[in-house]
Tab-separated table of C-alpha atoms in Angstrom:
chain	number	residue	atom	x	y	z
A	24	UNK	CA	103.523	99.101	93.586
A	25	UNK	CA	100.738	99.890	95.716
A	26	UNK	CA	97.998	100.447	93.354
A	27	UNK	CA	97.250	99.180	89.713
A	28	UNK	CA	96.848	102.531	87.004
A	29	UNK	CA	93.513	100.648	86.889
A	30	UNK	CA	93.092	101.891	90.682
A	31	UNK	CA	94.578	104.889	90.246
A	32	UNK	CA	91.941	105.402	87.604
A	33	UNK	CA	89.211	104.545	89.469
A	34	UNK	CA	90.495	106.591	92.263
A	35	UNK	CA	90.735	109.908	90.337
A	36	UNK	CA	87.072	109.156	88.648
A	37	UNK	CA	85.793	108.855	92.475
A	38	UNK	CA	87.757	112.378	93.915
A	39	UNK	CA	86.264	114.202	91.223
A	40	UNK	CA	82.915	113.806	91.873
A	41	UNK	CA	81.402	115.804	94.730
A	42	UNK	CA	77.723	115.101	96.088
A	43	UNK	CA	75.632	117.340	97.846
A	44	UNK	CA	74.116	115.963	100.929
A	45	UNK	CA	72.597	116.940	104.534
A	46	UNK	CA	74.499	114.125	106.091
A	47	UNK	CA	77.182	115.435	108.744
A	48	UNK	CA	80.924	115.672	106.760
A	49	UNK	CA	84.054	116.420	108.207
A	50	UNK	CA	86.491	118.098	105.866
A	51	UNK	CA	89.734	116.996	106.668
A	52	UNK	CA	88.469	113.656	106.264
A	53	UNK	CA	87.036	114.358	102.439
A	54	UNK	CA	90.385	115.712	101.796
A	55	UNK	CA	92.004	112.003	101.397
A	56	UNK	CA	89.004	109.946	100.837
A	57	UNK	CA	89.992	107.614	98.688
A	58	UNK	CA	93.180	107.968	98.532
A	59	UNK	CA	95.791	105.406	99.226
A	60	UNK	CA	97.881	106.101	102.610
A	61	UNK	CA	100.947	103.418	101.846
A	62	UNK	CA	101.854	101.061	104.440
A	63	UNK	CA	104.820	98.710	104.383
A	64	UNK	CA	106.196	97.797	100.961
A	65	UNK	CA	103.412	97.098	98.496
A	66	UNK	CA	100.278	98.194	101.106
A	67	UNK	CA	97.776	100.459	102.127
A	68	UNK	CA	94.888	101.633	103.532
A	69	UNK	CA	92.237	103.750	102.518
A	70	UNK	CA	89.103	105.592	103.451
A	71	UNK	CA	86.114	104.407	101.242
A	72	UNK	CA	82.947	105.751	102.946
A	73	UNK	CA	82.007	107.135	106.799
A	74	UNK	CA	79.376	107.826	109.130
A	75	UNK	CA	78.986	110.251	111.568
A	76	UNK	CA	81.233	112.404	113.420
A	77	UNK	CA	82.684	113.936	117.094
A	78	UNK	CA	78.888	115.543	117.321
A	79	UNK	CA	77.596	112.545	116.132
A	80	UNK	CA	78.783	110.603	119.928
A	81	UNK	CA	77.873	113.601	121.735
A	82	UNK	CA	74.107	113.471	119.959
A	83	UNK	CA	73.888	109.951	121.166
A	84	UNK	CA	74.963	110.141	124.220
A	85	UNK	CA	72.577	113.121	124.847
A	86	UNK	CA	69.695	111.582	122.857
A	87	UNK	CA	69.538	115.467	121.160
A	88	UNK	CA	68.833	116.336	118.301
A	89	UNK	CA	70.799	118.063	115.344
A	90	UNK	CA	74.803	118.571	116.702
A	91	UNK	CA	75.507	118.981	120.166
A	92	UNK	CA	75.982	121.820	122.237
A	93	UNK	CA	77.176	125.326	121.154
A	94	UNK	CA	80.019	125.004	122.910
A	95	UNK	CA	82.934	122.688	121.413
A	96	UNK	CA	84.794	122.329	125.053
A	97	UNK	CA	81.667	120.924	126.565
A	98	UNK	CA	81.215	118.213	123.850
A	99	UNK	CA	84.972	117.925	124.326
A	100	UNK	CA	84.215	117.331	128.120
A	101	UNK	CA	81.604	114.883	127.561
A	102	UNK	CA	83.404	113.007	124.776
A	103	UNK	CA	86.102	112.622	127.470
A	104	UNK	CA	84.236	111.779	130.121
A	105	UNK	CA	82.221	108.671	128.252
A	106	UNK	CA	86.391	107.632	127.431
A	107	UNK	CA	87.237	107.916	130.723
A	108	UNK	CA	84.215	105.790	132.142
A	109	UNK	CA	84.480	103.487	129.033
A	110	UNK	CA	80.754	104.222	128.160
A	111	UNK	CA	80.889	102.738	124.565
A	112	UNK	CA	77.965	102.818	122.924
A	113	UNK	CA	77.797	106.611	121.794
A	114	UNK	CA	80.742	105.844	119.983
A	115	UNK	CA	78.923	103.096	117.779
A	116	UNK	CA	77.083	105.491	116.263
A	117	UNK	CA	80.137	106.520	114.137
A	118	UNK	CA	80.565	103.873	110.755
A	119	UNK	CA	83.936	103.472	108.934
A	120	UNK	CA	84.834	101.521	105.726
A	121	UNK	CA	88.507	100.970	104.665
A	122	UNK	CA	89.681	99.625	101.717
A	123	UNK	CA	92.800	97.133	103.135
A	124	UNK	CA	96.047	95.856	100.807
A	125	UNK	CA	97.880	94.205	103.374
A	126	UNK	CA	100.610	90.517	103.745
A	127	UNK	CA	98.394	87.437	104.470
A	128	UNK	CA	100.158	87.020	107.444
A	129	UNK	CA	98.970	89.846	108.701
A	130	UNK	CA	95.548	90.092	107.973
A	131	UNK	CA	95.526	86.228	109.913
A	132	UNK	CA	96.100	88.283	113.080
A	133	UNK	CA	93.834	91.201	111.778
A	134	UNK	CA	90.794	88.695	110.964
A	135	UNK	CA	90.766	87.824	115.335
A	136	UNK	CA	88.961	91.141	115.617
A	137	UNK	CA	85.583	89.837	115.189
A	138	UNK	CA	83.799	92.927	115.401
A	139	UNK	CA	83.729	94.189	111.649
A	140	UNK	CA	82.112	93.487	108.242
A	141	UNK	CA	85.026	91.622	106.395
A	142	UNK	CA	84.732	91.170	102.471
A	143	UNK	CA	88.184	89.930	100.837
A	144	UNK	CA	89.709	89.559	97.731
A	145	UNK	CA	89.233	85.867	96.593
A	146	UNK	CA	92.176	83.755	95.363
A	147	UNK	CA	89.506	81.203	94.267
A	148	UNK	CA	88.044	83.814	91.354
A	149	UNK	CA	91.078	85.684	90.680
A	150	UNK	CA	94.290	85.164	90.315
A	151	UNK	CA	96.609	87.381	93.015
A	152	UNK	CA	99.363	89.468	92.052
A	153	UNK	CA	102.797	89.105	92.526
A	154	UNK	CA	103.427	91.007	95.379
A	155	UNK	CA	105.080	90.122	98.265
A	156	UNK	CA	106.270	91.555	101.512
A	157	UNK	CA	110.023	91.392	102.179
A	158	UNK	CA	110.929	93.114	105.586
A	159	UNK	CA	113.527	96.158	105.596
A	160	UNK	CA	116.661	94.951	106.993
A	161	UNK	CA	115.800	96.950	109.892
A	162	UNK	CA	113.272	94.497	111.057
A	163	UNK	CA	114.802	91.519	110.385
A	164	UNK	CA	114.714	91.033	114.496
A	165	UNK	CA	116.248	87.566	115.666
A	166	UNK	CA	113.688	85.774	118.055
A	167	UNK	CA	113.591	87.047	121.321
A	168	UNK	CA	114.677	85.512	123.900
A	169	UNK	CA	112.056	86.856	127.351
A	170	UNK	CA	108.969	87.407	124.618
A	171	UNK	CA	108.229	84.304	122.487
A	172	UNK	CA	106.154	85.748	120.008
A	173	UNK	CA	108.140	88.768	119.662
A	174	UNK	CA	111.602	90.164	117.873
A	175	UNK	CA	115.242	90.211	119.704
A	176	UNK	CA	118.282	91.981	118.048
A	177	UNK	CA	118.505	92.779	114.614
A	178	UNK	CA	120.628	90.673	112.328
A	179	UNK	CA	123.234	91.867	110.786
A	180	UNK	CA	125.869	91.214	108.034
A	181	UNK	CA	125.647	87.612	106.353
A	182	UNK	CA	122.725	86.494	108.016
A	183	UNK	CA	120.858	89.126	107.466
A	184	UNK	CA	121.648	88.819	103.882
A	185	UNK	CA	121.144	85.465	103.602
A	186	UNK	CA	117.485	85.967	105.174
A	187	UNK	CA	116.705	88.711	102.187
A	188	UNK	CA	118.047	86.458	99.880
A	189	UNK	CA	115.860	83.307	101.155
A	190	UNK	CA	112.541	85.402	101.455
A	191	UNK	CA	113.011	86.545	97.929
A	192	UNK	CA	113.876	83.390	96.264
A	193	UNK	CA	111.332	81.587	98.050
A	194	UNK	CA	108.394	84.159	96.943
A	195	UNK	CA	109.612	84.042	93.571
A	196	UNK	CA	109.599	80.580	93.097
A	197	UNK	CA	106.339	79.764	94.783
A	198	UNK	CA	104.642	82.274	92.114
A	199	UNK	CA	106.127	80.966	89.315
A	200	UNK	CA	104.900	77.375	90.342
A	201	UNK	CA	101.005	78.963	91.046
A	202	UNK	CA	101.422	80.526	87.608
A	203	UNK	CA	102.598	77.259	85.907
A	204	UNK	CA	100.174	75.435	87.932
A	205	UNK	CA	97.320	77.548	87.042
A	206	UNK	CA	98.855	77.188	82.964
A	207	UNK	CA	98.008	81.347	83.313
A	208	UNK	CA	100.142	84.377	83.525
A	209	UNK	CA	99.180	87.000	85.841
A	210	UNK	CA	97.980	88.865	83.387
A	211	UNK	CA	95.331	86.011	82.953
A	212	UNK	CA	97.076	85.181	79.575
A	213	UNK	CA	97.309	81.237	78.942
A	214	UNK	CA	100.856	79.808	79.217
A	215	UNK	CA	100.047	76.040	77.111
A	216	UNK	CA	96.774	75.629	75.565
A	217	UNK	CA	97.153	71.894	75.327
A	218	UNK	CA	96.711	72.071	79.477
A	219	UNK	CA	93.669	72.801	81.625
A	220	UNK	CA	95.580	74.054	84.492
A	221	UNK	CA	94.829	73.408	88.328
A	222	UNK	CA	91.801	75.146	89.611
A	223	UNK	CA	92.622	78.492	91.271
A	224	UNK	CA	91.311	77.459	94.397
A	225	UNK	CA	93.758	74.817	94.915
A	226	UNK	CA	96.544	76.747	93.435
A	227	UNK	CA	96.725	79.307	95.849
A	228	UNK	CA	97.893	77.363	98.667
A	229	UNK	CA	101.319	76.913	97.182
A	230	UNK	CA	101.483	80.967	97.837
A	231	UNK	CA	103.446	81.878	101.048
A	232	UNK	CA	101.908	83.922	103.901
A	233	UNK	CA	103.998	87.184	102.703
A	234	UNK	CA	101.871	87.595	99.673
A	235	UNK	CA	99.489	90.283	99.630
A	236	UNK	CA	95.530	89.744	100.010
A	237	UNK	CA	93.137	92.737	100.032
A	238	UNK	CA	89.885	93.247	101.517
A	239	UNK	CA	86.831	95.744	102.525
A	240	UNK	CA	86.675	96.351	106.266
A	241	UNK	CA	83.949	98.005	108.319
A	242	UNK	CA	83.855	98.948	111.702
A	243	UNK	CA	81.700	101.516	113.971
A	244	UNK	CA	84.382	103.569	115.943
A	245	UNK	CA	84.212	102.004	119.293
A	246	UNK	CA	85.134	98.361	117.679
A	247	UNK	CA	88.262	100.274	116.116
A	248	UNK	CA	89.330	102.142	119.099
A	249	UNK	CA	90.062	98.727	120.810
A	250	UNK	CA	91.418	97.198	117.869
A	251	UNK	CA	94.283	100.467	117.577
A	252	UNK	CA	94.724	100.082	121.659
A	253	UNK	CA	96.180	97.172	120.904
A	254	UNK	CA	97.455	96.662	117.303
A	255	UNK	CA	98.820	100.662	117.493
A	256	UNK	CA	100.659	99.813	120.885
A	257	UNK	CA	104.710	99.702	121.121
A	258	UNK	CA	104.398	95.487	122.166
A	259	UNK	CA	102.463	95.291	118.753
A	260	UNK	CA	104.165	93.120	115.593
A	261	UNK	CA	105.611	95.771	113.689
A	262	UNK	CA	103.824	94.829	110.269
A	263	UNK	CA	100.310	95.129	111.931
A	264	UNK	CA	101.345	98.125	113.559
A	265	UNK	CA	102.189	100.057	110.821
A	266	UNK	CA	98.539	99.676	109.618
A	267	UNK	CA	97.019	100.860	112.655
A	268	UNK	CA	99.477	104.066	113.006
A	269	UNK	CA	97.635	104.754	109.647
A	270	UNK	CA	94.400	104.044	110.831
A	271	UNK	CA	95.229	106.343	114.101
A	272	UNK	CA	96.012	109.027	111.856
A	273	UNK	CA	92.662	108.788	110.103
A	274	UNK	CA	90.926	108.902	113.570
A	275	UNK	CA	92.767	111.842	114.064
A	276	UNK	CA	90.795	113.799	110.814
A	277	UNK	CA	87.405	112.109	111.103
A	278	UNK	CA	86.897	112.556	114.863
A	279	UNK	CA	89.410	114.993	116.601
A	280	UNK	CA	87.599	114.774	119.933
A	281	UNK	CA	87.444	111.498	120.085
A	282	UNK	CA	91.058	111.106	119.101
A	283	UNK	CA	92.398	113.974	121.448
A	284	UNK	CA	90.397	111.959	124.626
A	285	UNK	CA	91.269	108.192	123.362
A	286	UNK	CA	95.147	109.130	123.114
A	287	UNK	CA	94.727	110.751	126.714
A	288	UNK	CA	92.919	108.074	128.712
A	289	UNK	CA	93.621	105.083	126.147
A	290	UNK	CA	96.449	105.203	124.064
A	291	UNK	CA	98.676	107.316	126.926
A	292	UNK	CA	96.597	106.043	130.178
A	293	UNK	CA	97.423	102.840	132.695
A	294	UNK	CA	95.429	100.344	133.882
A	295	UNK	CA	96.233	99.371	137.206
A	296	UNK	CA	94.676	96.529	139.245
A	297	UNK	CA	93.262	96.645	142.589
A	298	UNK	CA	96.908	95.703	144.078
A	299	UNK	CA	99.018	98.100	141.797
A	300	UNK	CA	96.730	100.599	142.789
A	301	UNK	CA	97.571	99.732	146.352
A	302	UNK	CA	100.818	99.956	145.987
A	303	UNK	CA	100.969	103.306	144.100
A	304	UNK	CA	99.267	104.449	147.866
A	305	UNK	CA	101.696	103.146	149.602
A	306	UNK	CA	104.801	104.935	147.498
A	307	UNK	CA	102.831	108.010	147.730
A	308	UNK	CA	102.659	107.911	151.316
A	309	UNK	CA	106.520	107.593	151.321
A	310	UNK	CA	106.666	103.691	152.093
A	311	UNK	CA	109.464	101.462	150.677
A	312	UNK	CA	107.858	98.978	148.822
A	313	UNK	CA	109.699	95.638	147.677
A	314	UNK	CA	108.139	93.451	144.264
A	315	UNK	CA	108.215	90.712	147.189
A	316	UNK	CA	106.336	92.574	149.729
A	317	UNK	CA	103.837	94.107	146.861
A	318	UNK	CA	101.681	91.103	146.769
A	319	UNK	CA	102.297	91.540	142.211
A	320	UNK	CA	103.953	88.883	140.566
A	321	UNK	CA	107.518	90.054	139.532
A	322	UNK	CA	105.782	90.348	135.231
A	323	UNK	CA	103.300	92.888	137.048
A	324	UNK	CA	106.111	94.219	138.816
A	325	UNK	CA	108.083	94.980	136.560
A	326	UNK	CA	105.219	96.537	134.098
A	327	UNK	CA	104.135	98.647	136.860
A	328	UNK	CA	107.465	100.360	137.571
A	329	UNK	CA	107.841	101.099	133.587
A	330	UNK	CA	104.415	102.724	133.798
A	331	UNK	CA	105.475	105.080	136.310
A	332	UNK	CA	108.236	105.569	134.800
A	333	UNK	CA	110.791	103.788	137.939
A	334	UNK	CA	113.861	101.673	137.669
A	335	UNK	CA	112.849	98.158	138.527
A	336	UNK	CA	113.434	97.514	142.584
């Protein structure tokens, strides 16, 4: 499960307090602070504390004070324009802190964004939980064959049973050994009292990446904008990009504006180079231009055409 009762306890104790304050709040965000949005199997993400707001980048960006202007389509317009011209320190004024539950595996390629306050749950003073990540048969992609670090086909019959059967077996096993290793259930209860045990920070490394780790992560706004450009793209491992869909979604409530102009320039733009833009000229002036004759290598090629929605040439 997602959350312990103990968390849902502590969750219900925090929603049901409400402070009064003359710091800037955005509703829709209050309405699921808190609360768990589940990702993947046994995950989530959730929204423990925020700063700041869409008038918030506009105030910095103008150097004003109090909100920005009266009118909402001209804050829109600016917001926009500092996208557009990737002007990004207006939107470090905005502070967000998420409470993550998410597969070791994934929070390895998570932890490469070095622009946040980290704080995670540690294996060496507790003893983790016995939850593991087993992928829905629908992403049990063979490798790929073009992309190296990326999924092929999905496998089907036998095999794909086989693999369930193998991650399971495997995750079960390699608890039971921490447990018996550590002589304690995981409900901290002692298995032999005539043993000491290993020490838990030694036990843990018999755990498999697909166990699940948890941890505090802070970020201003601009730092998570680039992290969902990339780890909320299509090209993105599935199990990250699950978590920043989530994430996206929260962006969405806590800073419309901001969301409306990063999915427009961002999230739905293209980046061309000084050659790709060269050659979008030339097939707007009507000239027939070859991948050999375009000066891009046939990867940039190919990439370009997709972006512009042609057949490859």
């Amino acid at each position: 499960m997602p959350i312990t009762p103990e968390q849902r306890d502590e969750i219900d104790r925090l929603r049901a307090v409400t402070a009064t304050t003359r710091r800037a709040t955005v509703p829709a965000l209050e309405e699921i602070l808190y609360q768990p949005l589940e990702v993947l199997d046994h995950g989530f993400v959730r929204v423990i504390d925020y700063m700041g707001d869409d008038a918030a980048v506009v105030q910095a960006a103008r150097v004003s004070y109090g909100k920005g202007t009266k009118k909402v389509s001209e804050d829109s317009g600016l917001i926009k324009y500092l996208m557009r011209h990737r002007h990004s320190t207006p939107f470090e004024m905005c502070e967000i802190k998420f409470h993550v539950k998410l597969p070791i595996f994934v929070a390895r390629q998570w932890i490469r964004h070095r622009t946040a306050n980290v704080n995670e749950y540690s294996a060496r003073y507790s003893i983790l939980d016995r939850e593991f990540y087993v992928p829905a048969p629908e992403q049990l992609g063979a490798q790929a064959v073009v992309n190296r670090q990326g999924r092929g086909d999905v496998l089907e019959g036998e095999e794909a049973a086989d693999v369930m059967r193998l991650l399971r077996e495997d995750s079960e096993r390699a608890y039971s050994h921490y447990e018996e290793m550590l002589n304690h259930r995981e409900d901290g209860s002692v298995i032999d009292p005539s043993r000491q045990g290993l020490a838990r920070e030694l036990a843990r490394m018999n755990l498999s990446l697909n166990y699940y780790t948890q941890w505090y992560w802070k970020v201003d706004l601009h730092n998570l904008l680039h992290f969902l450009s990339l780890r909320a793209d299509s090209h993105a491992q599935y199990e990250i990009r699950v978590y920043a869909e989530a994430m996206l979604d929260v962006v969405k409530r806590w800073v419309p504006a901001v969301y409306e102009s990063f999915t427009e320039y961002r999230m739905g733009g293209a980046h061309l180079s000084r050659t790709g833009l060269d050659v979008v000229k030339r097939l707007l002036a009507g000239e027939p231009v070859t991948q050999e004759a375009s000066g891009l290598s046939k990867r940039e090629w190919r990439e370009l055409m997709d972006q512009l929605g042609r057949s490859e040439s």
